[in-house]
XYZ file of N, CA and C in Angstrom:
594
model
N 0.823 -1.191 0.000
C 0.000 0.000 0.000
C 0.870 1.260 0.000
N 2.201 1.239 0.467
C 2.894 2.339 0.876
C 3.770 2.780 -0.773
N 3.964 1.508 -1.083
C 4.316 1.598 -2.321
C 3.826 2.741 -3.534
N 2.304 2.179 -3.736
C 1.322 2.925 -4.351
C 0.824 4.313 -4.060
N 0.920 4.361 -2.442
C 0.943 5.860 -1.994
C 2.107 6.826 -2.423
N 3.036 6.008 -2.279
C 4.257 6.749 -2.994
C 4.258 7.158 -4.389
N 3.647 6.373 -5.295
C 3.730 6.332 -6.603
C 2.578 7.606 -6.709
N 1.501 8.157 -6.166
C 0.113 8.635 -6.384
C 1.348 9.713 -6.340
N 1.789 10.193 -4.973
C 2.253 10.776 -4.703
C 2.990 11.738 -5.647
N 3.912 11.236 -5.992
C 4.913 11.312 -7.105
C 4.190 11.994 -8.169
N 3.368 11.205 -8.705
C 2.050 11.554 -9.895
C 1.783 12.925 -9.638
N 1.291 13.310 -8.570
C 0.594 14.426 -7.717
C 1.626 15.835 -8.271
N 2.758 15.194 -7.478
C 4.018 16.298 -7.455
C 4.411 16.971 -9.293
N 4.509 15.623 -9.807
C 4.720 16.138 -11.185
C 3.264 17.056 -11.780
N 2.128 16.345 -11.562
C 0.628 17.276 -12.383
C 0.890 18.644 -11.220
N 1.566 18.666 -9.925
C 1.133 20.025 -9.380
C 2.127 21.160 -10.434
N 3.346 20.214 -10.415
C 4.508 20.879 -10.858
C 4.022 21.774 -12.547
N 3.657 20.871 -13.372
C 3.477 21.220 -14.876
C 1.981 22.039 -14.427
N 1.289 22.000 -13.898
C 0.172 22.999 -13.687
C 0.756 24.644 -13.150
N 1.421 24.257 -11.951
C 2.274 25.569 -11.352
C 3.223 26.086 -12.641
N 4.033 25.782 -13.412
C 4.989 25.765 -14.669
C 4.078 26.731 -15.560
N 2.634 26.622 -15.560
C 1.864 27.062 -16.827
C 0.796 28.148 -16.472
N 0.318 27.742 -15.425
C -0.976 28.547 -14.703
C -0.687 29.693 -13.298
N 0.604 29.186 -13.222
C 1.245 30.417 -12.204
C 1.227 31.671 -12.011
N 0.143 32.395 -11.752
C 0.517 33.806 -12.024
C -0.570 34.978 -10.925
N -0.362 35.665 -10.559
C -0.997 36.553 -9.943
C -2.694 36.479 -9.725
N -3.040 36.830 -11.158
C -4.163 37.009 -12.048
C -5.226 35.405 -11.884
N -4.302 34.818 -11.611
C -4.965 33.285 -11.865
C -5.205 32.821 -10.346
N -5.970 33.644 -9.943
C -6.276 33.399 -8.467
C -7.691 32.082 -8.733
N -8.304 32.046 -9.618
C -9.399 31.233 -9.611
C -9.495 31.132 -11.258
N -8.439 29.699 -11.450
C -8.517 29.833 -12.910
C -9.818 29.503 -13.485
N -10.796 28.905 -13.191
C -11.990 28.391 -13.823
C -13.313 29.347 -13.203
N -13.972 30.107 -14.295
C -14.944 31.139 -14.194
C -16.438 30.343 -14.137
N -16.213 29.792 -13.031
C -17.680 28.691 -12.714
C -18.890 29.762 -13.097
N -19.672 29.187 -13.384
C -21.299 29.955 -13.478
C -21.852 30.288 -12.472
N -21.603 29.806 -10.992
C -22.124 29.973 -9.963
C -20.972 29.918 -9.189
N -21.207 30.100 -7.337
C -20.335 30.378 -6.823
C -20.849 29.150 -5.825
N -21.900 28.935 -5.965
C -22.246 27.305 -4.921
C -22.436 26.425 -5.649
N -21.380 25.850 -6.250
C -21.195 24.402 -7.287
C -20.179 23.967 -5.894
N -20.678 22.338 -6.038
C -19.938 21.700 -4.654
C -18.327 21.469 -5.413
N -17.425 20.988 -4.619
C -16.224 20.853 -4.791
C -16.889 19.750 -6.082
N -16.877 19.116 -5.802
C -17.796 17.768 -6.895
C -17.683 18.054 -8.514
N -18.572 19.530 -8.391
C -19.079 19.577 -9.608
C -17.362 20.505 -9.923
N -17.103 21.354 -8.876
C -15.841 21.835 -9.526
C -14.691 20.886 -10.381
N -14.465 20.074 -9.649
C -13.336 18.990 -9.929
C -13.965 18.037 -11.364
N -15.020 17.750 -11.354
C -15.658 17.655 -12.809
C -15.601 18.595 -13.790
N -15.666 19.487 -13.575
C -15.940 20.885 -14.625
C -14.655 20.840 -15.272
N -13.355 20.895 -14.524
C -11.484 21.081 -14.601
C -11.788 19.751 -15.486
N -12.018 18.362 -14.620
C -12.080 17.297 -15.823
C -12.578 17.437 -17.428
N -13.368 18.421 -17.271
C -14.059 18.555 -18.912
C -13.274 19.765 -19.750
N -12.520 20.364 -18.669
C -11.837 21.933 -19.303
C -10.934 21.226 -20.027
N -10.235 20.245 -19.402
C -8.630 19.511 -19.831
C -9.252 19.022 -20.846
N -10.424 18.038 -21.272
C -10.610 17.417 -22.541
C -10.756 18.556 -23.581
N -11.203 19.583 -23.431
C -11.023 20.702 -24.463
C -9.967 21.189 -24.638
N -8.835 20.801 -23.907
C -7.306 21.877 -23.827
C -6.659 21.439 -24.842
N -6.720 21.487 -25.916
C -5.786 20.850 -27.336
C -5.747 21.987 -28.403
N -4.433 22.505 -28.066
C -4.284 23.593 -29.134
C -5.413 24.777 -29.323
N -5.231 25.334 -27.902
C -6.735 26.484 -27.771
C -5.829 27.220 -26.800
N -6.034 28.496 -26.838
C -5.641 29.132 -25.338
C -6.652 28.569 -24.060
N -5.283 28.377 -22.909
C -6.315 27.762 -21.774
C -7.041 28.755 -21.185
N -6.460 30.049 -21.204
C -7.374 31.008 -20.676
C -9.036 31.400 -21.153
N -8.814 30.695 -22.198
C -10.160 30.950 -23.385
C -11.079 29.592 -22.810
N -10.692 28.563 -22.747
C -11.318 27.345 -22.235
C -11.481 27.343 -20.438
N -10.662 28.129 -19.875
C -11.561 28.691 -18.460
C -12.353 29.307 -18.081
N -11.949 30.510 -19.061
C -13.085 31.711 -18.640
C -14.350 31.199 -19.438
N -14.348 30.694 -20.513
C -15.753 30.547 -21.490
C -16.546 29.092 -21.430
N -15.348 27.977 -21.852
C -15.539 26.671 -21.739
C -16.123 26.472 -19.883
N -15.339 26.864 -18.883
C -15.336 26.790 -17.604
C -17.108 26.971 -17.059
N -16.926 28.403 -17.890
C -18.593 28.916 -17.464
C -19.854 27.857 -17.796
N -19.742 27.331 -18.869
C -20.950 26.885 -19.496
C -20.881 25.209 -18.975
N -19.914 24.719 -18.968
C -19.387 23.626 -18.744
C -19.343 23.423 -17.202
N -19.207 23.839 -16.545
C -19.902 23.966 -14.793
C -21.467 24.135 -14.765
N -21.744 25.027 -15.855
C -23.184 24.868 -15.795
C -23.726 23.844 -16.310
N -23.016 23.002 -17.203
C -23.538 22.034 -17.860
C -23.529 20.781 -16.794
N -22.805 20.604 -15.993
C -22.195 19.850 -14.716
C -23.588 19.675 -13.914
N -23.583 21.028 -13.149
C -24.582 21.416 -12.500
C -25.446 21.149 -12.537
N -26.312 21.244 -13.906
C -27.770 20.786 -14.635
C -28.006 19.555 -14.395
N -26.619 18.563 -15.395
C -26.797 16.996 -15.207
C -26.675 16.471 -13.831
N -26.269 16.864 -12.750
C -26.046 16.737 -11.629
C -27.746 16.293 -11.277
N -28.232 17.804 -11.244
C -29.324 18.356 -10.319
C -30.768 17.574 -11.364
N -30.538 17.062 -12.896
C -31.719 16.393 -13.541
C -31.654 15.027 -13.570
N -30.189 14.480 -13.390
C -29.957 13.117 -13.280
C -30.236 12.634 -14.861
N -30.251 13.446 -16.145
C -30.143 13.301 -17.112
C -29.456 13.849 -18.426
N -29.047 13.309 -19.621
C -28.069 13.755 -20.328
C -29.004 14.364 -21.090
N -30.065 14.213 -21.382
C -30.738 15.025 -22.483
C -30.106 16.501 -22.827
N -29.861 17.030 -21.517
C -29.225 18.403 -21.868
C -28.507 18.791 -22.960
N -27.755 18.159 -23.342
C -26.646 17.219 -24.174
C -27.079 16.731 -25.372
N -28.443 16.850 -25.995
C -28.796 16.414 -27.308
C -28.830 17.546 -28.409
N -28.095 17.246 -29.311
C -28.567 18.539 -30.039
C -29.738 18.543 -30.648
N -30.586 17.608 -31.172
C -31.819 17.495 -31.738
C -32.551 18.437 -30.488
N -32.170 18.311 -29.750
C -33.344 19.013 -28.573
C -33.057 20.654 -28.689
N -33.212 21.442 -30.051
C -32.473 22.734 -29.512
C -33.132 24.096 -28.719
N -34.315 23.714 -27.844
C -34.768 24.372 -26.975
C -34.495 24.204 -25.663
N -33.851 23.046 -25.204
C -33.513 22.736 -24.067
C -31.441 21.929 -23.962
N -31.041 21.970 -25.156
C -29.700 21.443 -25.245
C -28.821 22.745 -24.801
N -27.626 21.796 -24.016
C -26.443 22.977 -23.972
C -25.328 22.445 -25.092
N -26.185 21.798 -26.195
C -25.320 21.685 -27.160
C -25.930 21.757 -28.892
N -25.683 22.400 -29.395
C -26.185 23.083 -30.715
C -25.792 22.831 -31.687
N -26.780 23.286 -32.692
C -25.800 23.098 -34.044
C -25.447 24.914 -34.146
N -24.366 25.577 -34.912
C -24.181 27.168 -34.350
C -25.256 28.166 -34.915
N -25.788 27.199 -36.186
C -26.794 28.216 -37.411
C -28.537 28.160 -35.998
N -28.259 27.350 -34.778
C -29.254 27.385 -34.209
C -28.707 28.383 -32.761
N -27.959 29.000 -32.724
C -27.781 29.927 -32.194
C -28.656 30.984 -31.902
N -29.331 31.514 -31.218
C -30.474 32.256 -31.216
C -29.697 34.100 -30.974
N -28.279 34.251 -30.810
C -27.762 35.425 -30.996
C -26.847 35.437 -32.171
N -26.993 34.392 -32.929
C -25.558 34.010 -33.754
C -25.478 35.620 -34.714
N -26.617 36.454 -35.256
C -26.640 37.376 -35.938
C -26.017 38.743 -35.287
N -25.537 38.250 -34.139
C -24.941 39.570 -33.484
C -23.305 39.059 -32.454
N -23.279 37.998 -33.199
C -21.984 37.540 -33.198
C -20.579 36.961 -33.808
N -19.715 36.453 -33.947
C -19.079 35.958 -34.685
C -19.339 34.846 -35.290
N -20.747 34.274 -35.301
C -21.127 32.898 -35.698
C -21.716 32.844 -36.880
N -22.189 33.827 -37.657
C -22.590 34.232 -38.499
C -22.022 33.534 -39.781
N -20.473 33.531 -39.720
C -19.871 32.842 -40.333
C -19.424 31.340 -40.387
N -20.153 30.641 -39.647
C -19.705 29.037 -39.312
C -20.395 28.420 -40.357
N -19.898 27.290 -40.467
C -20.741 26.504 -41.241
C -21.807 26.095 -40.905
N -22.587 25.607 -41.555
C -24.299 25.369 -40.753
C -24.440 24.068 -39.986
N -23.244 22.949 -40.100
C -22.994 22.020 -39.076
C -22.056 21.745 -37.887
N -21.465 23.185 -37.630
C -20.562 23.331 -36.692
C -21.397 23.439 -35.628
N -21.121 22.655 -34.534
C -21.384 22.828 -33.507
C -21.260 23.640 -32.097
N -21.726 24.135 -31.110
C -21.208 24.597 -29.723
C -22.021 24.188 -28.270
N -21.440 24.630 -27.441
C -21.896 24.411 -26.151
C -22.770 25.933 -25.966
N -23.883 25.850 -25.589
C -24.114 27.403 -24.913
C -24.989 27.217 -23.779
N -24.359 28.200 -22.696
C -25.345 28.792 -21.470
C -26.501 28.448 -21.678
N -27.635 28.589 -20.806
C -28.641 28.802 -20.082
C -28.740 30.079 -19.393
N -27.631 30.366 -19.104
C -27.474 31.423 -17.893
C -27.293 33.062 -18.549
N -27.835 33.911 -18.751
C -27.503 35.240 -19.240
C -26.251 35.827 -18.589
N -25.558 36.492 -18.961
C -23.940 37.276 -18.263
C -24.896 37.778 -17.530
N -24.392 38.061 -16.247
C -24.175 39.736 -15.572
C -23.019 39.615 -15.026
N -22.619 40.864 -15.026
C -21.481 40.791 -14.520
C -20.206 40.552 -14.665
N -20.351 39.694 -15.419
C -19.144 39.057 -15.446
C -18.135 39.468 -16.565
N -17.164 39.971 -15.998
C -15.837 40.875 -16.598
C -15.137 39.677 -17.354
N -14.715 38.171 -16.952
C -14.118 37.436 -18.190
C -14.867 37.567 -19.323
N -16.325 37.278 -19.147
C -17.086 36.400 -20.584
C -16.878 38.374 -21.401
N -17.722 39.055 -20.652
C -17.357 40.768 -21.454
C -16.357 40.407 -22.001
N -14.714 40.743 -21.715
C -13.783 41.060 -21.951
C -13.659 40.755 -23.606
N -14.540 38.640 -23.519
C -14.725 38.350 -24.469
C -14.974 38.610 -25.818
N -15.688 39.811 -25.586
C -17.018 40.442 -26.387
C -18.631 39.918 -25.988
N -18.994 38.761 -25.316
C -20.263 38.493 -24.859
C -20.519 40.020 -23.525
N -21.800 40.093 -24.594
C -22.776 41.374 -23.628
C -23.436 41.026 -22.379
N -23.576 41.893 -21.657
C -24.583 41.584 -20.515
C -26.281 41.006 -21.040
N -26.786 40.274 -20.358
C -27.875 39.475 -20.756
C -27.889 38.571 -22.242
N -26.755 38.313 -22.290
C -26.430 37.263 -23.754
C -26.310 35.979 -22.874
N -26.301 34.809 -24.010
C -25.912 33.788 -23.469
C -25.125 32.974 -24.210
N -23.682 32.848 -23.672
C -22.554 32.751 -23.985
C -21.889 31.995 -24.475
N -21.477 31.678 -25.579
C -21.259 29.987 -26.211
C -19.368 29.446 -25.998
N -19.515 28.650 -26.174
C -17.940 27.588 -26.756
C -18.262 27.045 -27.224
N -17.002 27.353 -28.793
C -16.605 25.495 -29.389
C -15.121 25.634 -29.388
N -14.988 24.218 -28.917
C -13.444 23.892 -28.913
C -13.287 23.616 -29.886
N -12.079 23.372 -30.423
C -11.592 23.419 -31.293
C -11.418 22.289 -31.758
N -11.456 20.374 -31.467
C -11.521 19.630 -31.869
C -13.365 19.097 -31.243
N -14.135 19.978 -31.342
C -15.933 19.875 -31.152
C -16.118 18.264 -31.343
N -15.927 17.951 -32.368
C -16.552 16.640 -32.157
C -16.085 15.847 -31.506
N -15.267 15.498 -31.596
C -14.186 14.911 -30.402
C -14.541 14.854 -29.260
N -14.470 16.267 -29.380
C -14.667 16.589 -28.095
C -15.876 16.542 -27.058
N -16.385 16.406 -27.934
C -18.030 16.152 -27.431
C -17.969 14.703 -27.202
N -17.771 13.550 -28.247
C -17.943 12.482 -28.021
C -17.246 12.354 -26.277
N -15.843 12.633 -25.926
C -15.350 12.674 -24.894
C -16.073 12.545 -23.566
N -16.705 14.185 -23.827
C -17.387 14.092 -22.406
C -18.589 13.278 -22.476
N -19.009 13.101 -23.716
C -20.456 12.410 -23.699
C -20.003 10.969 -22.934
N -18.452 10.327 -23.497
C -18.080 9.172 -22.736
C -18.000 9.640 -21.226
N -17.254 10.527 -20.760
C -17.333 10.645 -19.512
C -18.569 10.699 -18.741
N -19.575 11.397 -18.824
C -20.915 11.789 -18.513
C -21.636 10.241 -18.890
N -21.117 9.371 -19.733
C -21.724 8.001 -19.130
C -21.487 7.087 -18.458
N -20.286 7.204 -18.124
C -19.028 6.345 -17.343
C -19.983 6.504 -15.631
N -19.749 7.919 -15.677
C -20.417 8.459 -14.441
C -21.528 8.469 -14.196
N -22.588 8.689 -14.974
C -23.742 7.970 -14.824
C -24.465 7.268 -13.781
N -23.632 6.081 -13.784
C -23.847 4.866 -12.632
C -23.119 5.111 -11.350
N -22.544 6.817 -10.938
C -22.278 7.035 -9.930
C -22.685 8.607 -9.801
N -23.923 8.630 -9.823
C -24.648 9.955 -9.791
C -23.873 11.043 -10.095
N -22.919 11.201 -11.426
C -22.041 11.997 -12.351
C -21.321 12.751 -10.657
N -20.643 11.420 -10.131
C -19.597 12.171 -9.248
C -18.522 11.785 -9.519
N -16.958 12.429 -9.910
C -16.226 11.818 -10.165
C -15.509 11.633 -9.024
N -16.157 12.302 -7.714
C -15.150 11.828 -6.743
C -15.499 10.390 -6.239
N -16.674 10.120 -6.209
C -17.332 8.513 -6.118
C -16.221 7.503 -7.383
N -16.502 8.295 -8.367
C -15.943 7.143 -9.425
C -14.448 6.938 -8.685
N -13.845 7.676 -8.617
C -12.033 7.853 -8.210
C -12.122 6.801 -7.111
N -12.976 7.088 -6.179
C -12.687 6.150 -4.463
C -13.150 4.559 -5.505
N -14.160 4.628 -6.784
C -14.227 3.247 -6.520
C -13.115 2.366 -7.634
N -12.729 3.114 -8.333
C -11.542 2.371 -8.946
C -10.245 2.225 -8.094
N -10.135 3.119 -6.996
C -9.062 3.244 -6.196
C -9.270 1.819 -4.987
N -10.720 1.677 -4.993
C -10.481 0.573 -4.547
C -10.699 -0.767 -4.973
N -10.941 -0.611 -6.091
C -11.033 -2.005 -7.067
C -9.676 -2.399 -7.500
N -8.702 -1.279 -7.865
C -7.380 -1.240 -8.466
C -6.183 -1.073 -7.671
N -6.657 -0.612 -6.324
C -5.183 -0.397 -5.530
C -4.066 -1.221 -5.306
N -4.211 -2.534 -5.553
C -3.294 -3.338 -5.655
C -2.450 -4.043 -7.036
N -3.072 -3.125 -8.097
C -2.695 -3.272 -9.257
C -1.536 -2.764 -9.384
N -0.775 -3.681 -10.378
C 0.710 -3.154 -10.438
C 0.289 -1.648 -11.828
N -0.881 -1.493 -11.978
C -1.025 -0.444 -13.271
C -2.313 0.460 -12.783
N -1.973 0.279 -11.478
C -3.763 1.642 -10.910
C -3.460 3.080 -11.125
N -2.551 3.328 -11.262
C -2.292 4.597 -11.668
C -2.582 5.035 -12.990
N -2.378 3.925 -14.321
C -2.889 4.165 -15.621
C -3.950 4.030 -15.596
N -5.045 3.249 -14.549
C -6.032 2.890 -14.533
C -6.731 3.973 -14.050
N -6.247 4.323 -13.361
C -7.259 5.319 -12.841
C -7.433 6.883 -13.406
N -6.187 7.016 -14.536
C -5.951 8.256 -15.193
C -6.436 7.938 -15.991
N -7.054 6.864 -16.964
C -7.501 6.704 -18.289
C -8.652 5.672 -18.167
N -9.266 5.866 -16.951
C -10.523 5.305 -17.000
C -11.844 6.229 -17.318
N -11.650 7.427 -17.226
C -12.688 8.546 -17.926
C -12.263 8.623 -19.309
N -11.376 8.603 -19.751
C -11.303 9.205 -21.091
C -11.176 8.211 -22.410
């Protein structure tokens, strides 16, 4: 057991290290621009899980402040409905996922120009307030979109994650304790447990 604690350990030190290396800075007091300010640790540590599957050749600051927002809210929702529907694009009155030509501000944004099968994530939630999504160019009372940059992918991703979890009321801290204890004596729980969401 001491073994494996050591090894987590280790793991720990290097992801704190290359996170501190990149995200270090004054400004980055709260890198992820949650939608709310009472999302449980739960949904936080899920939300970071879904930021990283979007982090491929994008600024990360762009996938915190924007991806972060909608994507905590998207957390939140499936949390609190116990269902993925949210998540359908056929559904585009109730999806936080779209096709972009179904954008309901797309004419007063940069979307204007997408193709008519590009996809995004968008809010529920109107801005106020909020100085990242502005900075953006999203207005007060808009509602605020992302697409990452590998979208389909990327979608399939979390759609895998968000079913994985599923069968543990989309907690990934439940999922972690139960591979940690299905696998702790594995000479490979550490790959196991890093590449069992994705």
């Amino acid at each position: 057991m001491a073994y494996y604690k050591n090894k987590i350990n280790a793991l720990f030190a290097i992801t704190n290290f290359i996170d501190t290396a990149r995200w270090d800075s004054d400004e980055n007091y709260n890198l992820i621009n949650f939608y709310s300010d009472s999302l449980s640790n739960d949904e936080k540590l899920l939300t970071h899980w879904l930021c990283y599957i979007t982090d491929r050749q994008m600024p990360f600051r762009r996938i915190w402040d924007i991806g972060g927002f909608i994507l905590s809210e998207i957390v939140h929702k499936i949390r609190e409905k116990k269902d993925m529907a949210i998540l359908d694009p056929a559904n585009i009155k109730n999806s936080y996922f779209i096709k972009a030509k179904d954008y309901s501000l797309k004419d007063r944004s940069s979307l204007k120009n997408k193709g008519k099968n590009a996809h995004l994530f968008v809010s529920h939630t109107k801005i106020k307030k909020n100085n990242r999504l502005i900075d953006y160019g999203f207005k007060e009372n808009s509602l605020p979109y992302f697409m990452s940059r590998y979208y389909p992918s990327d979608y399939k991703s979390i759609i895998c994650t968000l079913t994985i979890l599923k069968d543990y009321d989309y907690s990934i801290i439940k999922f972690i304790i139960f591979i940690a204890n299905k696998y702790i004596n594995d000479s490979r729980f550490i790959s196991k447990l890093l590449f069992s969401l994705y």
